[in-house]
Amino acid sequence: MKGIFEDTATAFSLKTDSELERAFFLFKLIANEPLVRIGTAMTNFAIKARLPVDGLIRATVFDHFCGGVSEEDCLLVVDRMWSKGVASVLDYSVEGKNTEDPLDDALAKVLKILDFVKEKDAIPFAVFKPTGYGRFALFKKVSENKSLNAKEKEEWNRVVNRFETTCKKAHDLQVSLLVDAEESWMQPAADKLVEEMMRKYNKEKIIVYNTLQLYRWDRIDYLQKLKKVADKDGFKIGIKAVRGAYMEKENDRAEERGYPTPICASKKETDENFDRGVEYIIDHLDTISLFLGTHNEESTYKLMTLMGKQSIAPEDKRIWFGQLYGMSDHISFNLSAKNYNVAKYLPFGPVKDVMPYLIRRAEENTSVAGQTNRELDLLKKERKRRKI
Ligand SMILES: Cc1cc2nc3c(=O)[nH]c(=O)nc-3n(C[C@H](O)[C@H](O)[C@H](O)COP(=O)(O)OP(=O)(O)OC[C@H]3O[C@@H](n4cnc5c(N)ncnc54)[C@H](O)[C@@H]3O)c2cc1C
């Protein structure tokens, strides 16, 4: 069974020969760490200086990792992936704005996406990021239980309303909603809001999913407590389980400020914690649904095995597997060929606004970060198979 991820014909069945070549050269380029560093600096400069680099970015990284500039643009990719049973999660990837307007813009965008995706089987989830809806510093202050002044209280009420408006709409339209997780020092406030939304909107069906970062050793405990509350108050829990994306930032901050890091002491411990978290969810599928966000073959395979052992059908809608568009097609497409539920995050937005997202993808795909060798090997294997 594990060998299913080696099937490159299925993995790349949607890619034409020229798209396969583009992916191969792109991963070769970003495997080179110094090149990524220089390329990132040059691109940032070019965008700030308003140089006409959009075309170049679009033809390379953008088209590989993003669905387009607008949700309508994305439909082409959505339909193509859906023809192989792989669903999409439209992700408006514009980040880190600190004035009120962009926050309301982000809300308007997510509401528009919810309308756009309703009744589209190919796009079963919407997603948003807490700090898309409120200032990071405000989330942090609320997380620290510090008292807010009158102006901040009003500002926080607007954040709460954005959460409420989004979750109510998702519930009215019956579209599931994933809420991303971020740094541990803003997360308690986000957790509290998401929990309120679950209490309200996850009564019969699971609409709202919070994200559990299992590189944090304290998160299974959090989930177990949440389960007790959910059982008592009569609501269900949606969980997107991931390892977590802010490890260095978390460790640096903990060291600087002299508190114990919330991150597991090693990759091995994170992996074990991840497995334990997933097992706990599968043991409580009557109350908890799972969206497993990972590019790790072993973790994916372990969940498939667990499902098999407990006679859970691959197409059981309480379990989804998720990867990012442009990465790990060998996992996504081979899973869907075996009837598992799979969805890929499909980022979109204006080219210059999705640059931070693209830079992160490039950085985590350098040879140092490790993912690229696997992608390259698979692309090489498929080129050989196709004799190109
Ligand atoms: C669909 C999807 C949605 C996602 N949503 C979120 C989100 O909302 N919030 C978020 O934070 N991330 C999110 N991520 C990113 C995710 O958390 C991981 O950073 C990324 O997927 C890499 O982990 P992996 O399981 O795929 O692969 P692996 O390569 O197996 O794991 C890498 C991860 O292991 C952990 N790790 C690595 N080295 C160590 C070490 N020395 N000690 C302890 N831990 C270590 C880190 O978390 C690192 O990112 C998402 C990923 C996907 C695919």
PDB file of N, CA, C and O and ligand atoms in Angstrom, residues 180-181 211 213 215 240 242-247 263-264 266-267 270 291 293-296 322-324 345 371, ligand 1:
ATOM      1  N   ASP A 180      -7.238  28.868  10.153  1.00  0.00           N
ATOM      2  CA  ASP A 180      -5.809  28.570  10.285  1.00  0.00           C
ATOM      3  C   ASP A 180      -5.306  28.902  11.691  1.00  0.00           C
ATOM      4  O   ASP A 180      -5.898  29.721  12.388  1.00  0.00           O
ATOM      5  N   ALA A 181      -4.185  28.303  12.076  1.00  0.00           N
ATOM      6  CA  ALA A 181      -3.564  28.626  13.376  1.00  0.00           C
ATOM      7  C   ALA A 181      -2.263  29.384  13.134  1.00  0.00           C
ATOM      8  O   ALA A 181      -1.608  29.198  12.104  1.00  0.00           O
ATOM      9  N   THR A 211      -7.549  24.826  13.913  1.00  0.00           N
ATOM     10  CA  THR A 211      -6.302  24.134  13.529  1.00  0.00           C
ATOM     11  C   THR A 211      -5.496  23.778  14.769  1.00  0.00           C
ATOM     12  O   THR A 211      -5.278  24.618  15.649  1.00  0.00           O
ATOM     13  N   GLN A 213      -1.899  22.661  16.017  1.00  0.00           N
ATOM     14  CA  GLN A 213      -0.489  22.555  15.598  1.00  0.00           C
ATOM     15  C   GLN A 213       0.200  21.545  16.519  1.00  0.00           C
ATOM     16  O   GLN A 213       0.478  21.841  17.674  1.00  0.00           O
ATOM     17  N   TYR A 215       3.192  20.392  16.563  1.00  0.00           N
ATOM     18  CA  TYR A 215       4.572  20.588  17.008  1.00  0.00           C
ATOM     19  C   TYR A 215       4.558  21.166  18.417  1.00  0.00           C
ATOM     20  O   TYR A 215       5.572  21.256  19.076  1.00  0.00           O
ATOM     21  N   LYS A 240      -8.393  20.696  11.998  1.00  0.00           N
ATOM     22  CA  LYS A 240      -7.361  20.556  10.966  1.00  0.00           C
ATOM     23  C   LYS A 240      -6.078  20.278  11.739  1.00  0.00           C
ATOM     24  O   LYS A 240      -5.639  21.115  12.537  1.00  0.00           O
ATOM     25  N   VAL A 242      -2.139  19.838  11.855  1.00  0.00           N
ATOM     26  CA  VAL A 242      -0.897  20.112  11.108  1.00  0.00           C
ATOM     27  C   VAL A 242       0.275  19.992  12.083  1.00  0.00           C
ATOM     28  O   VAL A 242       0.059  19.923  13.298  1.00  0.00           O
ATOM     29  N   ARG A 243       1.488  20.013  11.567  1.00  0.00           N
ATOM     30  CA  ARG A 243       2.618  20.045  12.498  1.00  0.00           C
ATOM     31  C   ARG A 243       2.814  21.474  12.989  1.00  0.00           C
ATOM     32  O   ARG A 243       2.914  21.709  14.175  1.00  0.00           O
ATOM     33  N   GLY A 244       2.834  22.452  12.092  1.00  0.00           N
ATOM     34  CA  GLY A 244       2.995  23.849  12.520  1.00  0.00           C
ATOM     35  C   GLY A 244       4.089  24.536  11.740  1.00  0.00           C
ATOM     36  O   GLY A 244       5.099  23.925  11.403  1.00  0.00           O
ATOM     37  N   ALA A 245       3.872  25.821  11.450  1.00  0.00           N
ATOM     38  CA  ALA A 245       4.734  26.518  10.509  1.00  0.00           C
ATOM     39  C   ALA A 245       5.620  27.598  11.132  1.00  0.00           C
ATOM     40  O   ALA A 245       6.329  28.294  10.430  1.00  0.00           O
ATOM     41  N   TYR A 246       5.568  27.757  12.460  1.00  0.00           N
ATOM     42  CA  TYR A 246       6.267  28.913  13.046  1.00  0.00           C
ATOM     43  C   TYR A 246       7.342  28.481  14.041  1.00  0.00           C
ATOM     44  O   TYR A 246       7.624  29.197  15.012  1.00  0.00           O
ATOM     45  N   MET A 247       7.938  27.316  13.797  1.00  0.00           N
ATOM     46  CA  MET A 247       8.832  26.718  14.783  1.00  0.00           C
ATOM     47  C   MET A 247       9.991  27.639  15.207  1.00  0.00           C
ATOM     48  O   MET A 247      10.231  27.849  16.394  1.00  0.00           O
ATOM     49  N   ILE A 263       7.258  24.247  21.684  1.00  0.00           N
ATOM     50  CA  ILE A 263       7.511  23.316  20.585  1.00  0.00           C
ATOM     51  C   ILE A 263       8.191  22.049  21.111  1.00  0.00           C
ATOM     52  O   ILE A 263       9.072  22.126  21.973  1.00  0.00           O
ATOM     53  N   CYS A 264       7.815  20.908  20.572  1.00  0.00           N
ATOM     54  CA  CYS A 264       8.448  19.635  20.957  1.00  0.00           C
ATOM     55  C   CYS A 264       9.966  19.731  20.761  1.00  0.00           C
ATOM     56  O   CYS A 264      10.441  20.454  19.880  1.00  0.00           O
ATOM     57  N   SER A 266      12.241  17.811  19.537  1.00  0.00           N
ATOM     58  CA  SER A 266      12.896  17.320  18.318  1.00  0.00           C
ATOM     59  C   SER A 266      11.827  17.008  17.272  1.00  0.00           C
ATOM     60  O   SER A 266      10.644  16.914  17.592  1.00  0.00           O
ATOM     61  N   LYS A 267      12.295  16.786  16.038  1.00  0.00           N
ATOM     62  CA  LYS A 267      11.354  16.410  14.972  1.00  0.00           C
ATOM     63  C   LYS A 267      10.673  15.088  15.351  1.00  0.00           C
ATOM     64  O   LYS A 267       9.473  14.918  15.138  1.00  0.00           O
ATOM     65  N   THR A 270       7.922  15.718  17.674  1.00  0.00           N
ATOM     66  CA  THR A 270       6.778  16.304  16.960  1.00  0.00           C
ATOM     67  C   THR A 270       6.018  15.206  16.217  1.00  0.00           C
ATOM     68  O   THR A 270       4.788  15.149  16.256  1.00  0.00           O
ATOM     69  N   PHE A 291      -9.275  17.061   9.347  1.00  0.00           N
ATOM     70  CA  PHE A 291      -8.671  17.467   8.084  1.00  0.00           C
ATOM     71  C   PHE A 291      -7.169  17.392   8.335  1.00  0.00           C
ATOM     72  O   PHE A 291      -6.621  18.166   9.115  1.00  0.00           O
ATOM     73  N   GLY A 293      -3.659  18.119   7.434  1.00  0.00           N
ATOM     74  CA  GLY A 293      -2.865  18.968   6.527  1.00  0.00           C
ATOM     75  C   GLY A 293      -1.403  18.592   6.617  1.00  0.00           C
ATOM     76  O   GLY A 293      -0.698  19.036   7.524  1.00  0.00           O
ATOM     77  N   THR A 294      -0.947  17.752   5.704  1.00  0.00           N
ATOM     78  CA  THR A 294       0.472  17.352   5.757  1.00  0.00           C
ATOM     79  C   THR A 294       0.992  16.931   4.388  1.00  0.00           C
ATOM     80  O   THR A 294       0.231  16.463   3.548  1.00  0.00           O
ATOM     81  N   HIS A 295       2.305  17.112   4.215  1.00  0.00           N
ATOM     82  CA  HIS A 295       2.993  16.613   3.026  1.00  0.00           C
ATOM     83  C   HIS A 295       3.842  15.403   3.389  1.00  0.00           C
ATOM     84  O   HIS A 295       4.687  14.974   2.603  1.00  0.00           O
ATOM     85  N   ASN A 296       3.657  14.913   4.587  1.00  0.00           N
ATOM     86  CA  ASN A 296       4.474  13.801   5.065  1.00  0.00           C
ATOM     87  C   ASN A 296       3.825  12.464   4.653  1.00  0.00           C
ATOM     88  O   ASN A 296       2.694  12.161   5.050  1.00  0.00           O
ATOM     89  N   GLY A 322      -5.187  16.907   3.254  1.00  0.00           N
ATOM     90  CA  GLY A 322      -4.982  18.180   2.560  1.00  0.00           C
ATOM     91  C   GLY A 322      -3.522  18.477   2.280  1.00  0.00           C
ATOM     92  O   GLY A 322      -2.650  18.211   3.122  1.00  0.00           O
ATOM     93  N   GLN A 323      -3.261  18.972   1.089  1.00  0.00           N
ATOM     94  CA  GLN A 323      -1.917  19.443   0.744  1.00  0.00           C
ATOM     95  C   GLN A 323      -2.051  20.833   0.097  1.00  0.00           C
ATOM     96  O   GLN A 323      -3.154  21.269  -0.205  1.00  0.00           O
ATOM     97  N   LEU A 324      -0.918  21.486  -0.115  1.00  0.00           N
ATOM     98  CA  LEU A 324      -0.941  22.784  -0.780  1.00  0.00           C
ATOM     99  C   LEU A 324      -0.804  22.576  -2.287  1.00  0.00           C
ATOM    100  O   LEU A 324      -0.093  21.664  -2.733  1.00  0.00           O
ATOM    101  N   TYR A 345      -5.208  23.256  -0.786  1.00  0.00           N
ATOM    102  CA  TYR A 345      -5.308  24.712  -0.619  1.00  0.00           C
ATOM    103  C   TYR A 345      -4.877  25.341  -1.931  1.00  0.00           C
ATOM    104  O   TYR A 345      -3.749  25.074  -2.404  1.00  0.00           O
ATOM    105  N   GLN A 371      12.210  19.276   1.299  1.00  0.00           N
ATOM    106  CA  GLN A 371      11.089  18.769   0.484  1.00  0.00           C
ATOM    107  C   GLN A 371      11.450  18.575  -0.990  1.00  0.00           C
ATOM    108  O   GLN A 371      10.978  17.653  -1.648  1.00  0.00           O
TER     109      GLN A 371
HETATM  110  C1  LIG B   1      -3.329  21.956   3.934  1.00  0.00           C
HETATM  111  C2  LIG B   1      -2.360  22.554   4.922  1.00  0.00           C
HETATM  112  C3  LIG B   1      -2.784  23.533   5.819  1.00  0.00           C
HETATM  113  C4  LIG B   1      -1.894  24.087   6.727  1.00  0.00           C
HETATM  114  N1  LIG B   1      -2.332  25.020   7.653  1.00  0.00           N
HETATM  115  C5  LIG B   1      -1.498  25.471   8.608  1.00  0.00           C
HETATM  116  C6  LIG B   1      -1.938  26.341   9.648  1.00  0.00           C
HETATM  117  O1  LIG B   1      -3.103  26.721   9.701  1.00  0.00           O
HETATM  118  N2  LIG B   1      -1.040  26.755  10.578  1.00  0.00           N
HETATM  119  C7  LIG B   1       0.272  26.335  10.571  1.00  0.00           C
HETATM  120  O2  LIG B   1       1.040  26.711  11.465  1.00  0.00           O
HETATM  121  N3  LIG B   1       0.727  25.545   9.580  1.00  0.00           N
HETATM  122  C8  LIG B   1      -0.121  25.097   8.615  1.00  0.00           C
HETATM  123  N4  LIG B   1       0.349  24.265   7.634  1.00  0.00           N
HETATM  124  C9  LIG B   1       1.808  24.003   7.531  1.00  0.00           C
HETATM  125  C10 LIG B   1       2.218  22.833   8.412  1.00  0.00           C
HETATM  126  O3  LIG B   1       2.067  23.199   9.756  1.00  0.00           O
HETATM  127  C11 LIG B   1       3.674  22.409   8.194  1.00  0.00           C
HETATM  128  O4  LIG B   1       4.529  23.500   8.408  1.00  0.00           O
HETATM  129  C12 LIG B   1       4.001  21.851   6.857  1.00  0.00           C
HETATM  130  O5  LIG B   1       2.917  21.128   6.317  1.00  0.00           O
HETATM  131  C13 LIG B   1       5.205  20.911   6.973  1.00  0.00           C
HETATM  132  O6  LIG B   1       4.881  19.809   7.799  1.00  0.00           O
HETATM  133  P1  LIG B   1       4.570  18.350   7.193  1.00  0.00           P
HETATM  134  O7  LIG B   1       3.741  17.591   8.162  1.00  0.00           O
HETATM  135  O8  LIG B   1       3.944  18.559   5.870  1.00  0.00           O
HETATM  136  O9  LIG B   1       5.988  17.735   6.911  1.00  0.00           O
HETATM  137  P2  LIG B   1       7.284  17.289   7.720  1.00  0.00           P
HETATM  138  O10 LIG B   1       8.403  17.597   6.788  1.00  0.00           O
HETATM  139  O11 LIG B   1       7.147  15.907   8.218  1.00  0.00           O
HETATM  140  O12 LIG B   1       7.384  18.215   8.967  1.00  0.00           O
HETATM  141  C14 LIG B   1       8.021  19.443   9.019  1.00  0.00           C
HETATM  142  C15 LIG B   1       7.497  20.083  10.274  1.00  0.00           C
HETATM  143  O13 LIG B   1       7.934  19.355  11.429  1.00  0.00           O
HETATM  144  C16 LIG B   1       8.176  20.237  12.506  1.00  0.00           C
HETATM  145  N5  LIG B   1       9.606  20.154  12.869  1.00  0.00           N
HETATM  146  C17 LIG B   1      10.664  20.171  12.007  1.00  0.00           C
HETATM  147  N6  LIG B   1      11.833  20.121  12.666  1.00  0.00           N
HETATM  148  C18 LIG B   1      11.519  20.066  13.991  1.00  0.00           C
HETATM  149  C19 LIG B   1      12.303  20.032  15.188  1.00  0.00           C
HETATM  150  N7  LIG B   1      13.650  20.041  15.162  1.00  0.00           N
HETATM  151  N8  LIG B   1      11.647  20.021  16.380  1.00  0.00           N
HETATM  152  C20 LIG B   1      10.280  20.018  16.441  1.00  0.00           C
HETATM  153  N9  LIG B   1       9.502  20.043  15.331  1.00  0.00           N
HETATM  154  C21 LIG B   1      10.105  20.084  14.137  1.00  0.00           C
HETATM  155  C22 LIG B   1       7.792  21.623  12.004  1.00  0.00           C
HETATM  156  O14 LIG B   1       6.433  21.836  12.336  1.00  0.00           O
HETATM  157  C23 LIG B   1       7.982  21.518  10.510  1.00  0.00           C
HETATM  158  O15 LIG B   1       7.182  22.441   9.796  1.00  0.00           O
HETATM  159  C24 LIG B   1      -0.531  23.686   6.709  1.00  0.00           C
HETATM  160  C25 LIG B   1      -0.108  22.705   5.806  1.00  0.00           C
HETATM  161  C26 LIG B   1      -0.996  22.133   4.928  1.00  0.00           C
HETATM  162  C27 LIG B   1      -0.508  21.100   3.977  1.00  0.00           C
END
